[in-house]
CSV table of C-alpha atoms and ligand atoms in Angstrom, one decimal:
chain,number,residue,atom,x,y,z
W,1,UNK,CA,57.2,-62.5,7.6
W,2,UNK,CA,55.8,-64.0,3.8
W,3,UNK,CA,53.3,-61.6,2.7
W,4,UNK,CA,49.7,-62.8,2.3
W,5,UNK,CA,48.7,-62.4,-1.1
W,6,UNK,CA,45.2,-60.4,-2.1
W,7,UNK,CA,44.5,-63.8,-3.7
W,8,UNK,CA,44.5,-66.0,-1.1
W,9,UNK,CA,42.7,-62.8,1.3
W,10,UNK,CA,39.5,-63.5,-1.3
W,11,UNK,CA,39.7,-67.1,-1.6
W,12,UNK,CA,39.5,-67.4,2.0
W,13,UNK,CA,37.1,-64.5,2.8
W,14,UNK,CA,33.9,-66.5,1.9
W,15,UNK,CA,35.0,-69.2,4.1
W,16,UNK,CA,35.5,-66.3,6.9
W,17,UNK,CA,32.6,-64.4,6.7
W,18,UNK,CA,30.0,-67.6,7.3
W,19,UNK,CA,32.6,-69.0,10.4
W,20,UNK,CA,32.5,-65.8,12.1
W,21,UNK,CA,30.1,-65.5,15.2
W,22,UNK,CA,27.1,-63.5,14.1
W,23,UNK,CA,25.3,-63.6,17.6
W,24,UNK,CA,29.3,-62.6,19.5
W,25,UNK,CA,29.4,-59.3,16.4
W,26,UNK,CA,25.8,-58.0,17.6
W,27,UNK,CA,26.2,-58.4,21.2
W,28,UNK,CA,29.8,-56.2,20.8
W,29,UNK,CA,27.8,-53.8,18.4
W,30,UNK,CA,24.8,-53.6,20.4
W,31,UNK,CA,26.7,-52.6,23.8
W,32,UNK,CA,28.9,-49.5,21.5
W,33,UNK,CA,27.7,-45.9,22.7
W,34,UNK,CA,24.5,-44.3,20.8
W,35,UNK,CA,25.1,-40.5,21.6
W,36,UNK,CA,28.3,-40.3,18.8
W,37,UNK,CA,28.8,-42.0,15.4
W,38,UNK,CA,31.4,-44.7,16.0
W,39,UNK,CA,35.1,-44.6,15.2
W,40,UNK,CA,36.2,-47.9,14.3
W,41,UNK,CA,39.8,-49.2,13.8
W,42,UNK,CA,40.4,-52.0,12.0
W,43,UNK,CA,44.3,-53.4,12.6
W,44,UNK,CA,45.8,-55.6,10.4
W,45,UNK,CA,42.9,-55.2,7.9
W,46,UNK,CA,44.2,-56.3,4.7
W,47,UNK,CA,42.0,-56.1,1.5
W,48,UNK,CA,39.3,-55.3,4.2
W,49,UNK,CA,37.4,-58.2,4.5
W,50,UNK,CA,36.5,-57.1,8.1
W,51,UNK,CA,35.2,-53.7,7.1
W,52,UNK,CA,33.0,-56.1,4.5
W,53,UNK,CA,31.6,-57.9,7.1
W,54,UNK,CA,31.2,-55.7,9.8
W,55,UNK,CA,29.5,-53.0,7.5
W,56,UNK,CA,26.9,-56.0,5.8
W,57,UNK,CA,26.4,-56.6,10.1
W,58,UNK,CA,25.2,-52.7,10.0
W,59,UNK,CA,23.9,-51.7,6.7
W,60,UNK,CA,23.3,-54.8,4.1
W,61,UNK,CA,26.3,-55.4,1.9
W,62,UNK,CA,28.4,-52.7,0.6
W,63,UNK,CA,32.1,-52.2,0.5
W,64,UNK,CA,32.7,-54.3,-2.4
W,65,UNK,CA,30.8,-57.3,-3.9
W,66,UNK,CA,32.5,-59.8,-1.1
W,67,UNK,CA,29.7,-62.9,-1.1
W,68,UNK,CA,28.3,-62.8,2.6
W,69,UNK,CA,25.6,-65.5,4.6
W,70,UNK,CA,22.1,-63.9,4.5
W,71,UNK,CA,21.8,-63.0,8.0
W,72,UNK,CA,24.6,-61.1,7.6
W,73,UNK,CA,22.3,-58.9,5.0
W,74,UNK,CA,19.7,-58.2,8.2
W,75,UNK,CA,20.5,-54.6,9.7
W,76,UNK,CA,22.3,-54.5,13.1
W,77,UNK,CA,18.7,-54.8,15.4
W,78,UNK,CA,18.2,-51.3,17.2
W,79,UNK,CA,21.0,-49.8,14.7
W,80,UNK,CA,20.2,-46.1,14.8
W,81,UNK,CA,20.7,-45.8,10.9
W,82,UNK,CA,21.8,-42.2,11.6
W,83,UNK,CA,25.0,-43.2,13.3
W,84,UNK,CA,26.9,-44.5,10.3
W,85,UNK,CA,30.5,-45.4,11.7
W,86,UNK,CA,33.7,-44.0,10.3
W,87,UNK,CA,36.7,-46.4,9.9
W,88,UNK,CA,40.1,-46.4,10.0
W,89,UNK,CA,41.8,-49.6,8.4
W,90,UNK,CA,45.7,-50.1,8.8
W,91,UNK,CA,48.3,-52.6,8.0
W,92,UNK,CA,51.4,-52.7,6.6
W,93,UNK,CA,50.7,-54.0,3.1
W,94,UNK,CA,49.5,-50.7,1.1
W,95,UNK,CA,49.1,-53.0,-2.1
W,96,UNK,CA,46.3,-55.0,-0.2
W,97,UNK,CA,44.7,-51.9,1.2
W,98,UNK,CA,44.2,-50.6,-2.4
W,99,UNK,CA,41.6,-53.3,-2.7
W,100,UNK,CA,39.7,-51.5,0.0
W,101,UNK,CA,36.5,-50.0,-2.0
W,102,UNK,CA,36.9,-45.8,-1.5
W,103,UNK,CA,34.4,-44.4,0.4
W,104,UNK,CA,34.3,-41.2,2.5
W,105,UNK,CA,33.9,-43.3,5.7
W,106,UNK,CA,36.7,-45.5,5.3
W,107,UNK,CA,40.0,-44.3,5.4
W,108,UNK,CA,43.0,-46.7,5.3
W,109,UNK,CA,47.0,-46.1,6.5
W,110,UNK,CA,49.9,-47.9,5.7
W,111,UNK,CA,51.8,-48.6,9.5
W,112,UNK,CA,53.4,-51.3,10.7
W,113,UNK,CA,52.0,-52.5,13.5
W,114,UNK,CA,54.8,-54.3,14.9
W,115,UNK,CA,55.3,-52.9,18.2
W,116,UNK,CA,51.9,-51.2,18.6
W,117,UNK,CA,54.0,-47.8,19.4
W,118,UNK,CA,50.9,-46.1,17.5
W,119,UNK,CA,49.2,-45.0,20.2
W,120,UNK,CA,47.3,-42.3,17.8
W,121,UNK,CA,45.2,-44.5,16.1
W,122,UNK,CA,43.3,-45.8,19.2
W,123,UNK,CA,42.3,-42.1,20.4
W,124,UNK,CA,38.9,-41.6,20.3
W,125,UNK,CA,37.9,-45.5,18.9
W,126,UNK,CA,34.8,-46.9,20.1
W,127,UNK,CA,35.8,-50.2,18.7
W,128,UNK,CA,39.1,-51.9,18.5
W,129,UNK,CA,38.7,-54.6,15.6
W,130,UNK,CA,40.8,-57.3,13.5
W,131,UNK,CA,40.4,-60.4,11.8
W,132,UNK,CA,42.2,-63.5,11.3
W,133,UNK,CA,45.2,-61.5,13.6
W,134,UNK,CA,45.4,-62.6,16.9
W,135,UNK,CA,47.0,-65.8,16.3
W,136,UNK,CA,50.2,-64.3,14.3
W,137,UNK,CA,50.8,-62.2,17.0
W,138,UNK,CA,52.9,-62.3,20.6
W,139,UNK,CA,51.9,-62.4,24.5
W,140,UNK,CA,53.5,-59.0,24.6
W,141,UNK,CA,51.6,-57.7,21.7
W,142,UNK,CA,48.0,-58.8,23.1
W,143,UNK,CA,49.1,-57.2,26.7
W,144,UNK,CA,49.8,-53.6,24.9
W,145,UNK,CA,46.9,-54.3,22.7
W,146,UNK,CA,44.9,-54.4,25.9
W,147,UNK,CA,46.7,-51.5,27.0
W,148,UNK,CA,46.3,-49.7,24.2
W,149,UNK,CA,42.4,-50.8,24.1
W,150,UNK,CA,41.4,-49.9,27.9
W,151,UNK,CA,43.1,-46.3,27.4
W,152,UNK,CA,40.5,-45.1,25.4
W,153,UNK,CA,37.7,-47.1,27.0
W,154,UNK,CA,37.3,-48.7,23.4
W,155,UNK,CA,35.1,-52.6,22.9
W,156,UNK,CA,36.7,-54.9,20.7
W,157,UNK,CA,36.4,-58.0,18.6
W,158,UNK,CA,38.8,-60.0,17.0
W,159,UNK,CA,37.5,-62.7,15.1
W,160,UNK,CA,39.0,-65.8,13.7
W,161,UNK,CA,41.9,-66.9,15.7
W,162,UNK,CA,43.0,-70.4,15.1
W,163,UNK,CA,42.9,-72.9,18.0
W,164,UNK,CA,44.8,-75.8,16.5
W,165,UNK,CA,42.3,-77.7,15.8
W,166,UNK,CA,41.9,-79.1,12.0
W,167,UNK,CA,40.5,-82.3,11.4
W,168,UNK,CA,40.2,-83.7,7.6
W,169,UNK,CA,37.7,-86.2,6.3
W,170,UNK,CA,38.1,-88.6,5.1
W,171,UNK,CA,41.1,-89.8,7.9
W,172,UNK,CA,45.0,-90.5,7.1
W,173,UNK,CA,47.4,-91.8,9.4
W,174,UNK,CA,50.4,-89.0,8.9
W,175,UNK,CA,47.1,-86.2,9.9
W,176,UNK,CA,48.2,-85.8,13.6
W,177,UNK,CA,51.8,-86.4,12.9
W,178,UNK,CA,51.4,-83.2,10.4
W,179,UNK,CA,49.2,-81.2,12.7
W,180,UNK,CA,51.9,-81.7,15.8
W,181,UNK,CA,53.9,-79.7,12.9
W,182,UNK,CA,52.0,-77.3,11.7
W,183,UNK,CA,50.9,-76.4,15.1
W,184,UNK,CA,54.4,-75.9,16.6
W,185,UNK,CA,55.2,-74.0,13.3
W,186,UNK,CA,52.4,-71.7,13.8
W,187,UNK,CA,54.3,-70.3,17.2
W,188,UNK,CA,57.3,-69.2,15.7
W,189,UNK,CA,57.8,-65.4,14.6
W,190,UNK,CA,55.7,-63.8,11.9
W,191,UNK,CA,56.7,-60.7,13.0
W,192,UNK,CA,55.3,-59.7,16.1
W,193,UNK,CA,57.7,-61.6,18.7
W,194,UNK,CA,56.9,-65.1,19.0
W,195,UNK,CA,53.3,-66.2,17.8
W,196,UNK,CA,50.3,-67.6,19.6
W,197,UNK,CA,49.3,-69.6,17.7
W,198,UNK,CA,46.6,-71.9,18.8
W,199,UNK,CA,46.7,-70.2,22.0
W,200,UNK,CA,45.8,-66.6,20.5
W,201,UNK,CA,41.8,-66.4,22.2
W,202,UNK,CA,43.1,-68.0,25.8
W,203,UNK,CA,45.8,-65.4,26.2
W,204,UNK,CA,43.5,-62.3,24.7
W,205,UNK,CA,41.1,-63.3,26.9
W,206,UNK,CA,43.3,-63.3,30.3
W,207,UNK,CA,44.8,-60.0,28.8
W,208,UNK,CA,42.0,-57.5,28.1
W,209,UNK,CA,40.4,-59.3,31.4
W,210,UNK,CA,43.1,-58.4,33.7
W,211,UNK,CA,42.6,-54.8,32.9
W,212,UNK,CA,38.5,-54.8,33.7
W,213,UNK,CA,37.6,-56.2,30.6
W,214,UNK,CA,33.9,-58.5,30.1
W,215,UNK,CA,35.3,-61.1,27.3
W,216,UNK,CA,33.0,-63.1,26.3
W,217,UNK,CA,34.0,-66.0,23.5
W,218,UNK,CA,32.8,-68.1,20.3
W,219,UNK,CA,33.3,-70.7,18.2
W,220,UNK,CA,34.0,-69.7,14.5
W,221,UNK,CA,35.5,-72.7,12.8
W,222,UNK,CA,35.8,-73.0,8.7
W,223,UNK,CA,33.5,-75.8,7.3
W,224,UNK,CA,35.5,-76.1,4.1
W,225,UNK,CA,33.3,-78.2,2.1
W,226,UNK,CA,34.1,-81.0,-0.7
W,227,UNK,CA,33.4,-78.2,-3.6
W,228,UNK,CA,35.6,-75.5,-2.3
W,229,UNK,CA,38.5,-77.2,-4.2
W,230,UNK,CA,40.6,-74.2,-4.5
W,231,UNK,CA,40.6,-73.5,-0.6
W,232,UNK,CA,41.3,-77.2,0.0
W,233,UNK,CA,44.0,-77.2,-2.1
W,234,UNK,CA,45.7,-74.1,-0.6
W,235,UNK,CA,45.4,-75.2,3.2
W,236,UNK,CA,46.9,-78.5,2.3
W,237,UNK,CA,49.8,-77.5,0.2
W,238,UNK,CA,50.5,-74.6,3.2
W,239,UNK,CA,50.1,-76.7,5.7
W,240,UNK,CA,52.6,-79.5,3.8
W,241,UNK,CA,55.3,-76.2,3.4
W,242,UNK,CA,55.0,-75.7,7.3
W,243,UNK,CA,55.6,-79.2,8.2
W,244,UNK,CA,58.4,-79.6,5.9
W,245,UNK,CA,59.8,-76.1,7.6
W,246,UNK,CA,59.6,-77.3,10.7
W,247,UNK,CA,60.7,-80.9,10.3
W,248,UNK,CA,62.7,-81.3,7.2
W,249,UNK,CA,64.0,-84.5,7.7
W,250,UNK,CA,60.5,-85.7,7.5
W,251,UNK,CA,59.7,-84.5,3.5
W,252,UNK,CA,59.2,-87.7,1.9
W,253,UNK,CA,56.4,-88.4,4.6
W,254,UNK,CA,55.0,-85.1,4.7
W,255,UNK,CA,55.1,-84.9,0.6
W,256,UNK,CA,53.4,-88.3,0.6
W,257,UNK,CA,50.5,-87.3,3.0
W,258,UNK,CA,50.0,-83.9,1.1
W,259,UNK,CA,49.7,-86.3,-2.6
W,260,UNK,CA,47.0,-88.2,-0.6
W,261,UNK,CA,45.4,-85.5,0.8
W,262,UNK,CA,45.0,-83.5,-2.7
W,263,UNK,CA,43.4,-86.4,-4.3
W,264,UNK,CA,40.7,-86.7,-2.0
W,265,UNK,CA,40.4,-82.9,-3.1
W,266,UNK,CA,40.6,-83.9,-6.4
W,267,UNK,CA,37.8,-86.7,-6.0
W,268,UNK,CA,35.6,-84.2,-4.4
W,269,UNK,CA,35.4,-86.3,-1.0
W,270,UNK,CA,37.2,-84.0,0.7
W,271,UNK,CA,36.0,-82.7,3.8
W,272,UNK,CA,38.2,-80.0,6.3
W,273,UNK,CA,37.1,-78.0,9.6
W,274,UNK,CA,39.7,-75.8,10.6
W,275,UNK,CA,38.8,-74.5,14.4
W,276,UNK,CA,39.0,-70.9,14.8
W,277,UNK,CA,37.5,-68.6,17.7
W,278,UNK,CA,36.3,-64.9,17.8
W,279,UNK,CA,36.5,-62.9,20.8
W,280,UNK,CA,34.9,-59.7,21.8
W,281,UNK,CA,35.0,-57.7,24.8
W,282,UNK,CA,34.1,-54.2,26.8
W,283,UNK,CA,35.0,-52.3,29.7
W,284,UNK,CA,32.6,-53.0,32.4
D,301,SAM,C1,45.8,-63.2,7.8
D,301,SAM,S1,45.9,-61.6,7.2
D,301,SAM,C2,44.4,-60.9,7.7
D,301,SAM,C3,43.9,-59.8,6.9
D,301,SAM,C4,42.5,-59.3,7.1
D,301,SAM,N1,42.3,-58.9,8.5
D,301,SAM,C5,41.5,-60.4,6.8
D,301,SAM,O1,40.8,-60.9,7.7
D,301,SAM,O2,41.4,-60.8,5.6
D,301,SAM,C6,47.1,-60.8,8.2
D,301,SAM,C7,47.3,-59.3,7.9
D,301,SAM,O3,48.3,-58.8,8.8
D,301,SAM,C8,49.0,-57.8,8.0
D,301,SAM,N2,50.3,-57.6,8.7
D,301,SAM,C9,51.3,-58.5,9.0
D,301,SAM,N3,52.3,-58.0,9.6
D,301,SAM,C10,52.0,-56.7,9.8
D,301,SAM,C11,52.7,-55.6,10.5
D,301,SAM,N4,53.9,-55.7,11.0
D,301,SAM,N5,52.0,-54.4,10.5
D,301,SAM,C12,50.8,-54.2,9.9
D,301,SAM,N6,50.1,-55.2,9.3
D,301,SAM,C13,50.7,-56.4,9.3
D,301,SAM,C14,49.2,-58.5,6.7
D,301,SAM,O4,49.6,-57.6,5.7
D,301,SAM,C15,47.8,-59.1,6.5
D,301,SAM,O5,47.0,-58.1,5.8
């Protein structure tokens, strides 16, 4: 699968952090055991923007100088602030885990997660955790994930899976045509067997449920505002790349709608939600 670039992890971290479902991350956190302090794995984690968010949820911000929302800052309510968690963060890329801030807590391991055959890293976890994930990966990745998950009685969150939902403001004709696109695109193989896609929080949930789990589910869509040029510009010219993948025929259009599109960025009247949904869950 293309590599995502450390770059493009911090442009759209800011973006991440406010979508994600504060009240979904305390109820998970809340439920975790008090009598041990919690082992936390992180898959897929990236430059560690999970581990960022997560920790500013327990202990204010630390783990690097990642901007968060300021309820984030608030400690985790009934936190016992002796219990600070110790974290294991993997994922293939060992150039974007080197952006992970040292700290004795946080350890981080280069694995490919591709067939989830590492049972080791799930013994002992009380949380099972990944962002912006679910939706690259297959059916028969979520089922062992669950597997892998209810063996060692573990909660979990995943946050950020797309739904397929993106509307742009102001309107253009070619948007549905080039979300029909991007949509289909986002199913095909990034490396984990064929991908979700939009479909990534339906199927989790059916998964971890069939095997006891309480799922419970929220909304955490991006609000990318008219300033956040950058951002803007990024989604637009990758979603224009995946439409042009999956339809190449169609390039004259698809270039076309993706000029329009970038000078509403450009104008600064620009306006793009881009629906995503967390998911958490624990062994009843
Ligand atoms: C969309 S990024 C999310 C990163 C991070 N969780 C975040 O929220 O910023 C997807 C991550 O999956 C990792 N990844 C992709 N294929 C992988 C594989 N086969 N094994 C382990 N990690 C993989 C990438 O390196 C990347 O860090």
């Amino acid at each position: 699968m293309g590599g995502f670039s450390a770059e493009w992890l911090a442009l759209r971290e800011p973006a991440d952090h406010a979508a994600r479902s504060m009240e979904l991350t305390r109820s998970v956190l809340n439920a975790l055991p008090r009598d041990a302090p919690w082992r936390i794995l992180d898959l897929a984690a990236g430059s560690g923007s999970n581990l960022r968010y997560l920790s500013s949820v327990f202990e204010g911000p630390t783990h690097g100088s990642a901007p968060t929302p300021s309820e984030a800052c608030e400690p985790l309510v009934g936190a016992d602030p002796r219990v600070r968690p110790s974290w294991l963060l993997v994922d293939h890329d060992a150039a974007l885990l080197a952006w992970v801030a040292r700290d004795p807590h946080v350890e981080t391991r280069r694995l490919d997660l591709s067939t989830l055959d590492n049972r080791g890293v799930f013994a002992g976890r009380a949380l099972v955790t990944a962002s912006a994930l679910l939706d690259l990966v297959s059916e028969d990745w979520v089922r062992k994930l669950a597997v892998r998950s209810a063996e060692v009685s573990a909660a979990v969150l995943f946050a950020l899976s797309y739904d397929g939902r993106v509307v742009c403001a102001p309107e253009d004709p070619e948007d549905e045509a080039i979300l029909w696109l991007v949509n289909r695109h986002q199913q095909t193989d990034k490396g984990f067997g064929p991908a979700l896609g939009p479909r990534a929080t339906e199927v989790t949930a059916r998964c971890f449920e069939a095997l006891g789990y309480q799922v419970r589910r929220a909304r955490s869509d991006w609000k990318v505002a008219r300033q956040s040029r950058d951002l803007q510009g990024q989604l637009i010219d990758g979603w224009a790349q995946a439409a042009t993948d999956m339809a190449p025929a169609r390039e004259a259009m698809i270039n076309a709608w993706r000029d329009r599109r970038l000078a509403h960025v450009a104008a600064g009247r620009s306006e793009i939600t881009v629906g995503h949904e967390d998911l958490g869950g624990r062994v009843l």
